[in-house]
Short mmCIF file of C-alpha atoms in Angstrom, two decimals:
data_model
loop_
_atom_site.label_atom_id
_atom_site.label_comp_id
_atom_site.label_asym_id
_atom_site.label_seq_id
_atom_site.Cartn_x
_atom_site.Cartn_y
_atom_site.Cartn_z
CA UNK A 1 -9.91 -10.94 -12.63
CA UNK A 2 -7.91 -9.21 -10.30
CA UNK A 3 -8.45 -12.58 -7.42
CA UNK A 4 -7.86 -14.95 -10.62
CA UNK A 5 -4.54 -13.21 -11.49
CA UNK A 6 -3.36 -14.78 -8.11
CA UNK A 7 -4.53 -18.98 -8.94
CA UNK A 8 -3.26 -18.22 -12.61
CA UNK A 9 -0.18 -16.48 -11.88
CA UNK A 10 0.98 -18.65 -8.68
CA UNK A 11 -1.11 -21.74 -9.41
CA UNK A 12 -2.57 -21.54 -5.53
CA UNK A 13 -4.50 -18.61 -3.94
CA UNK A 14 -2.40 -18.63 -0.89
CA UNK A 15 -1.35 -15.47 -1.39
CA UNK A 16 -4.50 -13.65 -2.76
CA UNK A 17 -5.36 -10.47 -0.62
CA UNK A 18 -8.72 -11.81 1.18
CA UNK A 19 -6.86 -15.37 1.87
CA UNK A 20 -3.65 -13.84 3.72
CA UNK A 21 -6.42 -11.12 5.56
CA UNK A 22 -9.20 -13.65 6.44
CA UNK A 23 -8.03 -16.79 5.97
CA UNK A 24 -7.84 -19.82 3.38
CA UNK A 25 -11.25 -20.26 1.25
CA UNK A 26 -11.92 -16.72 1.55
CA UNK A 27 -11.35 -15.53 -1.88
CA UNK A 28 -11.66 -12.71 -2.84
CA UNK A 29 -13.20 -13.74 -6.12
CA UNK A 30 -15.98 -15.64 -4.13
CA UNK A 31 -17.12 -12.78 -2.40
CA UNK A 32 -17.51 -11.05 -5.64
CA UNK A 33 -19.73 -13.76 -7.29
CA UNK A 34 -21.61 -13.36 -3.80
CA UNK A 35 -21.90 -9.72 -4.77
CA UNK A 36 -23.00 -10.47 -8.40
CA UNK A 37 -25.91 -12.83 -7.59
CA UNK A 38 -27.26 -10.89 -5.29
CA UNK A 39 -26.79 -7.72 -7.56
CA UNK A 40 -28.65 -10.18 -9.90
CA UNK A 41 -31.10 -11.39 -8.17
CA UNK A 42 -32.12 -7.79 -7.45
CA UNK A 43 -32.44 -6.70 -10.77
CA UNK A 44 -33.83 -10.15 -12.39
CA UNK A 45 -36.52 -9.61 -9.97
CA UNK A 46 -37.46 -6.65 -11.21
CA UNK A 47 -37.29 -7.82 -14.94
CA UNK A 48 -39.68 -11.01 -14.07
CA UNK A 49 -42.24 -9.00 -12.21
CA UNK A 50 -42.11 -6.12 -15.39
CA UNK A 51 -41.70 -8.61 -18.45
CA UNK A 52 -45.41 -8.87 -20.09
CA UNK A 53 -45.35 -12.65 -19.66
CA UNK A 54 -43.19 -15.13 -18.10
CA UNK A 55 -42.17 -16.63 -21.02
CA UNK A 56 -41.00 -13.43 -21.99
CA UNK A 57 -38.78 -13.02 -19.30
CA UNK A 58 -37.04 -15.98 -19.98
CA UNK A 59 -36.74 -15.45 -23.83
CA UNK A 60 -34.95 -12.33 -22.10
CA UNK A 61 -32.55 -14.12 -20.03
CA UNK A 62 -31.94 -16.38 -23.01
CA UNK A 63 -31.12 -13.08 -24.93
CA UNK A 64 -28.67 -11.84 -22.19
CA UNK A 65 -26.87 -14.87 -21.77
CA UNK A 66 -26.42 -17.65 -24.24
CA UNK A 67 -25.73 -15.40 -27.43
CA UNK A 68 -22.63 -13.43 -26.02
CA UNK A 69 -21.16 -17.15 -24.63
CA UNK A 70 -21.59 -19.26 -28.01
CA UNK A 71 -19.17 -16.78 -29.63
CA UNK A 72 -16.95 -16.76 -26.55
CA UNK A 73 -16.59 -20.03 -26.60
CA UNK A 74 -16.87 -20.81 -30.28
CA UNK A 75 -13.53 -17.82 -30.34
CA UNK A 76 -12.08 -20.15 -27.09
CA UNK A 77 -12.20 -23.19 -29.32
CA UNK A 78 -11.44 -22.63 -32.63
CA UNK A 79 -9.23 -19.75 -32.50
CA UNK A 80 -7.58 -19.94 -29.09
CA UNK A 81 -7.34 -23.71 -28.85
CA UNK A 82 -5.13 -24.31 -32.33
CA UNK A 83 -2.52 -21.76 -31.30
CA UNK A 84 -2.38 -23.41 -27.88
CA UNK A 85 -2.42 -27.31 -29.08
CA UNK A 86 0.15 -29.32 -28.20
CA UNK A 87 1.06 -30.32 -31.84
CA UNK A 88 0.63 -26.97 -33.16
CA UNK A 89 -2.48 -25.18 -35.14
CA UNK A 90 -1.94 -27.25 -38.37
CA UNK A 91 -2.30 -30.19 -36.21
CA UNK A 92 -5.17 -29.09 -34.72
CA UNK A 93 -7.48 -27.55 -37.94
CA UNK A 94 -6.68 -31.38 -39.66
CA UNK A 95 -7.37 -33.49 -37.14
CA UNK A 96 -10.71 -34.69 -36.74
CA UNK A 97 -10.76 -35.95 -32.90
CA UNK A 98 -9.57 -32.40 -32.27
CA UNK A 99 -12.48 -30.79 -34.29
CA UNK A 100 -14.70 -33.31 -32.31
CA UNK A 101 -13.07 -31.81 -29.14
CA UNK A 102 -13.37 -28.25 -30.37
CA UNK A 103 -17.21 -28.87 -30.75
CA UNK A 104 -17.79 -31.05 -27.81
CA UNK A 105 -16.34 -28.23 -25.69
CA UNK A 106 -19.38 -25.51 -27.26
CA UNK A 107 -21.37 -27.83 -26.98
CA UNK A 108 -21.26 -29.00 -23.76
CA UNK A 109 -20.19 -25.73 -22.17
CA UNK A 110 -23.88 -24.16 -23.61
CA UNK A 111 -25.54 -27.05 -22.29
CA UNK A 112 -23.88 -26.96 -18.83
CA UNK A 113 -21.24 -24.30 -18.70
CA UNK A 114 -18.30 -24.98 -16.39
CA UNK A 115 -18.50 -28.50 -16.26
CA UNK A 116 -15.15 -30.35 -17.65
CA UNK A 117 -15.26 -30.17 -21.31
CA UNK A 118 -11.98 -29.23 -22.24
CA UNK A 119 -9.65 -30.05 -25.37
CA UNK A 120 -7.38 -32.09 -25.14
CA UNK A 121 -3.80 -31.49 -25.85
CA UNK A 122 -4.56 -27.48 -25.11
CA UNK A 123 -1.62 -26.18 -23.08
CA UNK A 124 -1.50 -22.76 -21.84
CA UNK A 125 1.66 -23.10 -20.11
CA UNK A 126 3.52 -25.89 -17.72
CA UNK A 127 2.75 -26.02 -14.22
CA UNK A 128 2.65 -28.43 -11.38
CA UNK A 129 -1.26 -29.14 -10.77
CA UNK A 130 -1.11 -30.65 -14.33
CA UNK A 131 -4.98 -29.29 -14.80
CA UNK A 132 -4.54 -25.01 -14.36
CA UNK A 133 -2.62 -24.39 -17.32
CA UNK A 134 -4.95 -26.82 -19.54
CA UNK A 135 -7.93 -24.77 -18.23
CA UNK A 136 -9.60 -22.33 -21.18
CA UNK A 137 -12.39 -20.80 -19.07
CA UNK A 138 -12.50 -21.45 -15.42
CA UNK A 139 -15.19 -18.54 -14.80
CA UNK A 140 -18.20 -20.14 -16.61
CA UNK A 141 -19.44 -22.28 -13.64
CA UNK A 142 -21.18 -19.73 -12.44
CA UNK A 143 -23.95 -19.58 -15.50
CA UNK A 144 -25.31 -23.08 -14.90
CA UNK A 145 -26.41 -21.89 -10.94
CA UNK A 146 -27.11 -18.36 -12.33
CA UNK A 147 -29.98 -19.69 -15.31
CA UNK A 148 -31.19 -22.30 -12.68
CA UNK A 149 -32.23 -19.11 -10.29
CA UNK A 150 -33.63 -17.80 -13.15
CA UNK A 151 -36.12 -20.81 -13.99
CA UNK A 152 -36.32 -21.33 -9.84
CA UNK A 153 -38.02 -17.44 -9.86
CA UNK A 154 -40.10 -18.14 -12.85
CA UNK A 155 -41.38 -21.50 -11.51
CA UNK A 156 -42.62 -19.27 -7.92
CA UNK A 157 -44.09 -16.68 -10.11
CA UNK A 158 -46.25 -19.21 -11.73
CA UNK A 159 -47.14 -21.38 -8.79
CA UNK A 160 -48.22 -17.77 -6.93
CA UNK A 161 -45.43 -18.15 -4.53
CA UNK A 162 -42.92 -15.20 -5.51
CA UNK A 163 -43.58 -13.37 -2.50
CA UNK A 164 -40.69 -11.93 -0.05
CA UNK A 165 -41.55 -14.79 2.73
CA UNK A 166 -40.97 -17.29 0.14
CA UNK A 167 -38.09 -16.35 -1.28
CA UNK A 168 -36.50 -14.78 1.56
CA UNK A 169 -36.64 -18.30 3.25
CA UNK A 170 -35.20 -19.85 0.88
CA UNK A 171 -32.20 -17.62 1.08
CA UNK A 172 -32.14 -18.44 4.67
CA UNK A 173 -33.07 -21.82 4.62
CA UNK A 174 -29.78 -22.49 2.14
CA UNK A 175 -27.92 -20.50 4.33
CA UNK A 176 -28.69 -22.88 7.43
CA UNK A 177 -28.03 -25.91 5.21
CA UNK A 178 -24.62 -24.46 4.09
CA UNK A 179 -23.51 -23.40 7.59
CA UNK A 180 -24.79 -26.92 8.96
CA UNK A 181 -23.01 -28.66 5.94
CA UNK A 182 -26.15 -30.73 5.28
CA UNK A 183 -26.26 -31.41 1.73
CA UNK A 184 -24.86 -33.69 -1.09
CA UNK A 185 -22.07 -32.66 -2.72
CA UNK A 186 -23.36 -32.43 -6.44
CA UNK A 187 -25.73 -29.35 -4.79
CA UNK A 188 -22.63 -27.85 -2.96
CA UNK A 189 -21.57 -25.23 -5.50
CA UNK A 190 -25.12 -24.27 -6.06
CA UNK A 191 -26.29 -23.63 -2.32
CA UNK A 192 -23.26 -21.59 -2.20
CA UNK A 193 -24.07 -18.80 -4.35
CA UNK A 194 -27.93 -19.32 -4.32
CA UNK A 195 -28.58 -18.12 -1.46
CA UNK A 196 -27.55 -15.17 -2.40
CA UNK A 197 -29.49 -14.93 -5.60
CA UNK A 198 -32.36 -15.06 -3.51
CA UNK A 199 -31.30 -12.61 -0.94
CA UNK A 200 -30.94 -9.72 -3.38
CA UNK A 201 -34.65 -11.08 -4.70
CA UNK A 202 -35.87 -10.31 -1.32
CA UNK A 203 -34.39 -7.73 -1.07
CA UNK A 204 -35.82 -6.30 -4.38
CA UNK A 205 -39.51 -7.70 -3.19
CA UNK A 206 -39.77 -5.46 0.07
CA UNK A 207 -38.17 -2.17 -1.99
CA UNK A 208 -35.20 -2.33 0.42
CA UNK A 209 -33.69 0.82 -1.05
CA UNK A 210 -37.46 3.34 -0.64
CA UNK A 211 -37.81 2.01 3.46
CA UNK A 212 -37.42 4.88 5.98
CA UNK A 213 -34.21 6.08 6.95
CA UNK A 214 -34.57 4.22 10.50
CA UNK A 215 -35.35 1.18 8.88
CA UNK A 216 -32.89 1.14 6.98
CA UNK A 217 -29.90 2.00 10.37
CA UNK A 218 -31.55 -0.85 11.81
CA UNK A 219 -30.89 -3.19 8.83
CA UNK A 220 -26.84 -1.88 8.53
CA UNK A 221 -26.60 -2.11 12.32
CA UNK A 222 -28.04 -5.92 12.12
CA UNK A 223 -26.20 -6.94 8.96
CA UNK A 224 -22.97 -5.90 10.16
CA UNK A 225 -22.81 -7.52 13.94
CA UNK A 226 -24.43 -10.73 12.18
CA UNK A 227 -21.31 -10.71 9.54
CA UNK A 228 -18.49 -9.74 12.59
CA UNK A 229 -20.14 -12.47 14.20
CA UNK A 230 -19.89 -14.90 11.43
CA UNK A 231 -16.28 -13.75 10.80
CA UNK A 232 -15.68 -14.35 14.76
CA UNK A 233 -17.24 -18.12 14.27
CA UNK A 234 -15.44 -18.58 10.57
CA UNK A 235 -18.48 -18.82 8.72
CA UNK A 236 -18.30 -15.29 6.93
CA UNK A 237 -18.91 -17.31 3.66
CA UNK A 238 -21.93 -18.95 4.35
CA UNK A 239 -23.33 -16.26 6.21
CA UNK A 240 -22.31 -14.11 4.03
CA UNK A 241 -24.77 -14.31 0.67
CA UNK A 242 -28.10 -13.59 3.38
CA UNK A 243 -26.14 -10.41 5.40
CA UNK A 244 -23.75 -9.05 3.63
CA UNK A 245 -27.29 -8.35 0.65
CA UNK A 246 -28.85 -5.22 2.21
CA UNK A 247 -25.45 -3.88 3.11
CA UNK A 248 -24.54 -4.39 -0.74
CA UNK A 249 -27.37 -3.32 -2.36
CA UNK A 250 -27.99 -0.63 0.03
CA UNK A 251 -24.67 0.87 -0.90
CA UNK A 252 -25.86 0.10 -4.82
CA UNK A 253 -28.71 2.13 -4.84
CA UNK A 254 -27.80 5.08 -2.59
CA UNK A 255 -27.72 8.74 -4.14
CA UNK A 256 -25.29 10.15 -1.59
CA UNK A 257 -22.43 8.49 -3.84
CA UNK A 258 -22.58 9.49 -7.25
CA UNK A 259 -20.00 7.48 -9.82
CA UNK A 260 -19.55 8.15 -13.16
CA UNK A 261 -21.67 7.29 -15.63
CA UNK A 262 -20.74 4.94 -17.77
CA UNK A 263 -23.97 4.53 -20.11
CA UNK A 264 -21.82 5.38 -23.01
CA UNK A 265 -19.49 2.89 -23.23
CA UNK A 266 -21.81 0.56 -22.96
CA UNK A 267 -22.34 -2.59 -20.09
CA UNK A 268 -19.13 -4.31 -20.64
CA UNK A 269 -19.14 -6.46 -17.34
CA UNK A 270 -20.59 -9.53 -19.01
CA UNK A 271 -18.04 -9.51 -21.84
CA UNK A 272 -15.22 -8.83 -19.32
CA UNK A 273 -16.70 -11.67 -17.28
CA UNK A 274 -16.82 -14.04 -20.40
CA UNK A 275 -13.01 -13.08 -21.84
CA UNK A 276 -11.07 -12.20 -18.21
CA UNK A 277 -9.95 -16.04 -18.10
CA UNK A 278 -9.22 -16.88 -21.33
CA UNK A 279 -7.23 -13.69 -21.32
CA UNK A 280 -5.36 -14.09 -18.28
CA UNK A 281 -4.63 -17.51 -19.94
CA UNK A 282 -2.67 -16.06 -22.61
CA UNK A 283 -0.99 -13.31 -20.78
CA UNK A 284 0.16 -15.47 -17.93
CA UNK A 285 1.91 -17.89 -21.26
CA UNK A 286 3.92 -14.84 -22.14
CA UNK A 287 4.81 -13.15 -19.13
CA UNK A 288 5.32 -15.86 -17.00
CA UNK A 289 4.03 -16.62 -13.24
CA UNK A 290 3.67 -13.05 -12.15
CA UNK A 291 0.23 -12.19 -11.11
CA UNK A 292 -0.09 -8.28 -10.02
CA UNK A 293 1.41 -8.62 -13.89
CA UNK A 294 -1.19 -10.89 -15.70
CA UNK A 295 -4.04 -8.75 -13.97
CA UNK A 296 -2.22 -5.15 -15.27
CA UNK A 297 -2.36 -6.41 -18.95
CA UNK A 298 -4.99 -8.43 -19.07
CA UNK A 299 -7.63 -6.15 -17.80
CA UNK A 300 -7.55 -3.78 -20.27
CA UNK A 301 -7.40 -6.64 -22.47
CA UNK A 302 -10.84 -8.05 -21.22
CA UNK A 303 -12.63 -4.62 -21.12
CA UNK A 304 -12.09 -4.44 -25.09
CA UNK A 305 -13.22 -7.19 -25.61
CA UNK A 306 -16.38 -6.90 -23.22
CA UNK A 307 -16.60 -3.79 -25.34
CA UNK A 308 -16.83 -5.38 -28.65
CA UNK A 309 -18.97 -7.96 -26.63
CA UNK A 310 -21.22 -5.52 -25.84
CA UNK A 311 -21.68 -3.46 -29.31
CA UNK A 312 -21.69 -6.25 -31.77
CA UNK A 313 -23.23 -9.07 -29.96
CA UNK A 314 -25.44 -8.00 -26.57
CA UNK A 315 -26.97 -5.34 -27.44
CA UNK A 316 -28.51 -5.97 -30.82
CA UNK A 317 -29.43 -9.78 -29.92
CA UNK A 318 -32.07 -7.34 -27.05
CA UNK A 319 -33.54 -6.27 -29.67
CA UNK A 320 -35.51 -9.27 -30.02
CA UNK A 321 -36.54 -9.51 -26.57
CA UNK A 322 -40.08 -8.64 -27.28
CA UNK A 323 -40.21 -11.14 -30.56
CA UNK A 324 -41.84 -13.74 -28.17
CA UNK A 325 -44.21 -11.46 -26.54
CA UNK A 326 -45.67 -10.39 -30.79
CA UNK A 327 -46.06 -14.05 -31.11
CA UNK A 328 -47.82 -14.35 -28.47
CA UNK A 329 -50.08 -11.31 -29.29
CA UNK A 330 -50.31 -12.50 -33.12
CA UNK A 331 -51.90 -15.94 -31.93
CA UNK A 332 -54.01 -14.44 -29.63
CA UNK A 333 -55.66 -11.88 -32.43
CA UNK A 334 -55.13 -14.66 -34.49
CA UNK A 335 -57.52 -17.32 -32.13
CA UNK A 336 -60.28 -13.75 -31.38
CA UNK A 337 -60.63 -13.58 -35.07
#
């Protein structure tokens, strides 16, 4: 939110923290969807290789994902896109091409979220690109490439291949093709964060966090000349998802740094991933192009609403994550008897 703040409230990332430091491209947004998928791909890993069956693990990842998004974007269309129509709610709640629009925009965004299916004639505020102030969620991208690791991990598991060599070269193997720039460009967005899906998965496979302590100095020691290196050769981003892994989830997992925990409120990140946009959106509409602004209001904002997210709609959809595992059971006493 707080890298987002900068596109939304200035229209360009030129003057987003991680740009001016490192350069342009490196965004400090980007590195923290590197950080999530490999975050994710550490703890998906763990889920797949502890869910009864792998059907059940997806019927999981269904669970986490898709409920918590149709009422984000269901709130994004019919609620956020009258007040922001061109021609005014009224307009908007009568019309039928813009009820079309409305629905073509859930639609298509649970299908293949990110992709352009906006609504029409939804203006968040004036500004020169002519597409950033017309844009109701520009976060969701990410969720297409996330739920095609997920089927990528089940499909190893059941061809006997989800194994630490396996998936650890593929992290590297889409590293090489990223830093080489051979691939097409419909696969671009995907082999960047990928790789470091599969990294964390790796990571997760060889218990990264139990290894002896000198292990584990050699790992840091490698990670970090291999990322000053990459940063020396401007190629910190695609080297980035493979190296920059054990030095994350290293720093994840260790006890010598204790936060606070935050069980009680609940896990709010996906909610606050879902609503930081849309949020920022509206904020930036009132208060203008100011972005240390936008982010000040708007997080607090987001982390309600992730809160809500969390307590109404996350958390009791889990309960049904074992609901294909008894059908599974009933048809099996069901086929003994």
């Amino acid at each position: 939110m707080f890298s987002h703040a900068f596109l939304i409230g200035d229209g360009s990332e030129a003057r987003e923290p991680f740009v001016r430091l490192l350069g342009e491209g490196h965004i400090l947004g980007i590195f923290g969807v590197f950080v999530f998928f490999i975050v994710s791909g550490f703890l998906v890993s763990q889920s797949l290789l502890t869910a009864p069956s792998t059907i059940n693990y997806l019927w999981r990842r269904i669970l986490r994902i898709y409920p918590a998004l149709l009422v984000c974007l269901v709130l994004s269309a019919f609620i956020v896109g009258p007040l922001y129509h061109d021609d005014g709610p009224l307009h908007f709640l009568t019309s039928i091409h813009d009820i079309k629009q409305a629905v073509k925009y859930v639609l298509g965004n649970l299908f293949w979220p990110g992709r352009t299916h906006e609504i029409e004639a939804v203006t968040f505020y004036g500004e020169p690109t002519g597409w950033l102030g017309s844009l109701i969620n520009g976060s969701l991208w990410t969720i297409s490439y996330e739920v095609c690791c997920y089927v990528a991990l089940a499909l190893l598991k059941i061809a006997r291949m989800f194994n630490v060599w396996t998936v650890g070269g593929i992290s590297l193997a889409m590293c090489l093709v990223n830093a080489l720039g051979f691939y097409p460009s419909r696969l671009a967005d995907f082999l960047f964060v990928a790789p470091a899906f599969f990294a964390g998965a790796a990571c997760y496979l060889i218990s990264l966090q139990t290894q002896r302590p000198a292990i584990l100095v050699a790992v840091v020691m490698l990670a970090t000349v291999v990322l000053l290196i990459a940063a020396y050769e401007e190629m910190l981003l695609q080297i980035f998802p493979l190296a920059g892994a054990p030095l994350v989830l290293l720093l994840a997992t260790t006890h010598a740094i204790r936060l606070p925990d935050l069980h009680r409120l609940g896990d709010i990140s996906y909610g606050v991933y879902l609503y930081g946009w849309p949020v920022e959106q509206v904020v930036r509409s009132f208060v203008g192009p100011t972005p240390l602004v936008v982010f000040a209001l708007s997080l607090p904002l987001a982390c309600a609403l992730g809160y809500v997210s969390w307590w109404v709609i996350e958390k009791p959809m889990l309960r049904y994550k074992r609901l294909i595992r008894s059908f599974h059971t009933l048809a099996r006493e069901g086929s003994e008897t």
